[in-house]
Short mmCIF file of C-alpha atoms in Angstrom, two decimals:
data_model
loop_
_atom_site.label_atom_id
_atom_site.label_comp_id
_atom_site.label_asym_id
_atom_site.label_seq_id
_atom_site.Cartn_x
_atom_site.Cartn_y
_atom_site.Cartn_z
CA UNK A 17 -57.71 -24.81 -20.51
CA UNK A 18 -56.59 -24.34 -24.25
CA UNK A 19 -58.34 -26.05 -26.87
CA UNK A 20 -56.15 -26.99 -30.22
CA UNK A 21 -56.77 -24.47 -32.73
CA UNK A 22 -56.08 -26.87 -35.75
CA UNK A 23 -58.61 -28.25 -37.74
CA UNK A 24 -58.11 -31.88 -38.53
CA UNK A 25 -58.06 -32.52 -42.46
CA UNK A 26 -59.01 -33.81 -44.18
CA UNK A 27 -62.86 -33.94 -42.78
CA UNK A 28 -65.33 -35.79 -44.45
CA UNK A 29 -68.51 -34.62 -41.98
CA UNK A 30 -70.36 -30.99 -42.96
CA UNK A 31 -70.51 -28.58 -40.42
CA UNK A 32 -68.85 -25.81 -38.54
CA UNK A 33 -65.15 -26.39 -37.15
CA UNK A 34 -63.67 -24.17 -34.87
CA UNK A 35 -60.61 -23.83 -32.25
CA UNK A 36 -59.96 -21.30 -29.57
CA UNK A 37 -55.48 -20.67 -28.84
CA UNK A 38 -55.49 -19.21 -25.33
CA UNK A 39 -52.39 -19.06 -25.36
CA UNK A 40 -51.31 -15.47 -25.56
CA UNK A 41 -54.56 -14.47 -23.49
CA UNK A 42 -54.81 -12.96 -20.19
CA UNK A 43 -56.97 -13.97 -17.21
CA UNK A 44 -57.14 -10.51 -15.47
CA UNK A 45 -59.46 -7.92 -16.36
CA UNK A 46 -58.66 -5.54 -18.72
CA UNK A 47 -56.69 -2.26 -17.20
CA UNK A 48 -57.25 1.31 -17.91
CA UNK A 49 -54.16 2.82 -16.12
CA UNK A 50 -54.53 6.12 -15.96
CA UNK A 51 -51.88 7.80 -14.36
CA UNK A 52 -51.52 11.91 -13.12
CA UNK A 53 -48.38 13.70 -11.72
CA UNK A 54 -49.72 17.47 -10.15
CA UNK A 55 -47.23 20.53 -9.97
CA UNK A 56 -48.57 22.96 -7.09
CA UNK A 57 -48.02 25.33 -4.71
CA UNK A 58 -47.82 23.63 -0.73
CA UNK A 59 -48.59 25.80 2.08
CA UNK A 60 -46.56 23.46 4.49
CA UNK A 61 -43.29 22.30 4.97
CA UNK A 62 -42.96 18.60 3.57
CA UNK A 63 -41.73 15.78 5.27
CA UNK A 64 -40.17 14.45 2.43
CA UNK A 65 -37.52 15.99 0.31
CA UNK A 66 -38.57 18.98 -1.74
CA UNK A 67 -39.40 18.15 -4.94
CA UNK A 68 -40.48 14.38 -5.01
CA UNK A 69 -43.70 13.29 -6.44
CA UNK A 70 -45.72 11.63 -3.94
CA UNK A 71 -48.28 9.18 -4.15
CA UNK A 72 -51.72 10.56 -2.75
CA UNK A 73 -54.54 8.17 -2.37
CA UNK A 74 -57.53 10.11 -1.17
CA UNK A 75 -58.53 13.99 -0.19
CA UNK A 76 -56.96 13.79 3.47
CA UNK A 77 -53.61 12.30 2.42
CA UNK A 78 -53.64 15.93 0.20
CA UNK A 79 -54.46 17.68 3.16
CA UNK A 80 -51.93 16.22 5.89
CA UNK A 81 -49.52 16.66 3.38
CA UNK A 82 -49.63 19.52 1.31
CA UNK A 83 -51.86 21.89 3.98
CA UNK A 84 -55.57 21.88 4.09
CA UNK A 85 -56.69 24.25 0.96
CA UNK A 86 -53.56 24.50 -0.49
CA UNK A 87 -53.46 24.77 -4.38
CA UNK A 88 -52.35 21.18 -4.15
CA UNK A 89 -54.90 19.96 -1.54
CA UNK A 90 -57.43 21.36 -4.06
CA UNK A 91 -56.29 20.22 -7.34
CA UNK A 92 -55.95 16.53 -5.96
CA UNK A 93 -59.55 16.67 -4.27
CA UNK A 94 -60.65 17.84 -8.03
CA UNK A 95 -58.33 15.23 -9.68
CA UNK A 96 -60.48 11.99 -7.33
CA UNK A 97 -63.41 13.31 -7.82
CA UNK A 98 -63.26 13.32 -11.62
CA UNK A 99 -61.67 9.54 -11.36
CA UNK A 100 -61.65 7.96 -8.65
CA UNK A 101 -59.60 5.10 -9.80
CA UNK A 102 -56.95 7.51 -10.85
CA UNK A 103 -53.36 7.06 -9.80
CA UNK A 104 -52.09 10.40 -8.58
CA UNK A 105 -48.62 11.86 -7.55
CA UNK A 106 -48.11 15.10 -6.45
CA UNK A 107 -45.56 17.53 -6.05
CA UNK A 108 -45.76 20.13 -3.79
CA UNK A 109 -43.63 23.38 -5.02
CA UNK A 110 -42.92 25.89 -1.76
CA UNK A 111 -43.60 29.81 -2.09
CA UNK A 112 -40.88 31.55 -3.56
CA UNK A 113 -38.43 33.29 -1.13
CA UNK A 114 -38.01 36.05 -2.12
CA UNK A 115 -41.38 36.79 -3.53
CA UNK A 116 -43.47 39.40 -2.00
CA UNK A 117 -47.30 40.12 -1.37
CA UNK A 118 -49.29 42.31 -3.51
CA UNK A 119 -50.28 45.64 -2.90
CA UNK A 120 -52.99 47.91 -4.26
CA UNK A 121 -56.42 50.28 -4.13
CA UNK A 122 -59.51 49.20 -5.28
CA UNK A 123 -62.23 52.08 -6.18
CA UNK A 124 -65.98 51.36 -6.07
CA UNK A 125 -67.52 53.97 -7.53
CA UNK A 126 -71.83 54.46 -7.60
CA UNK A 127 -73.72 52.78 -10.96
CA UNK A 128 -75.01 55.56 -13.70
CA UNK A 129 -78.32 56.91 -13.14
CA UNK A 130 -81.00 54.90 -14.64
CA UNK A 131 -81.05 53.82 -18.05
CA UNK A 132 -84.46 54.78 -20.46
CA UNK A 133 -86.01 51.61 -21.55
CA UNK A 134 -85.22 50.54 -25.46
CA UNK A 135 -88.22 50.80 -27.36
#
């Protein structure tokens, strides 16, 4: 329903005039898109092709997908619990080939002997 925004003239009555043009409004609620595209490492092999963003939708979908506590599975479950209403994509980057696991030697070694109390 618009009502004419024009007010007649010339108008010989006091009092308050007003119009209301509709016709440039919306009937939907206002959005807040809010939109998120995740690089991270998969610890399966994808169905889909390689590199493609794909649309995730809850925690499981992350899971099935990317492999259950993968770097991906995680930063998706982080990413709908901080918005739910977020619209997420993720793309799932495979281990490098040629890359190869650390090695090393960790030393524990036994705490000082007690420490005199600071006056």
């Amino acid at each position: 329903m618009s009502i004419d925004a024009v007010i007649p003239t010339p108008t010989y009555k006091p009092g308050y005039y007003f119009g209301f043009n509709t016709t440039l409004a919306s009937r939907a609620l206002a959005t807040n898109d809010q939109k998120l595209v995740i690089l991270a490492q998969r610890s399966t092999t994808p169905d889909t092709d390689g590199l493609t963003p794909v649309n995730v939708f809850s925690d499981e979908d992350a899971a099935s997908l990317f492999g259950r506590g993968s770097q991906a599975h995680r930063m998706a479950r982080a990413a709908i619990r901080a918005n739910d209403t977020l619209q997420l994509a993720v793309v799932g980057i495979p281990d490098s080939e040629s890359g190869v696991a650390a090695t090393g030697t960790l030393v524990l070694r036994a705490a000082p002997a007690a420490i005199a109390p600071r006056r």
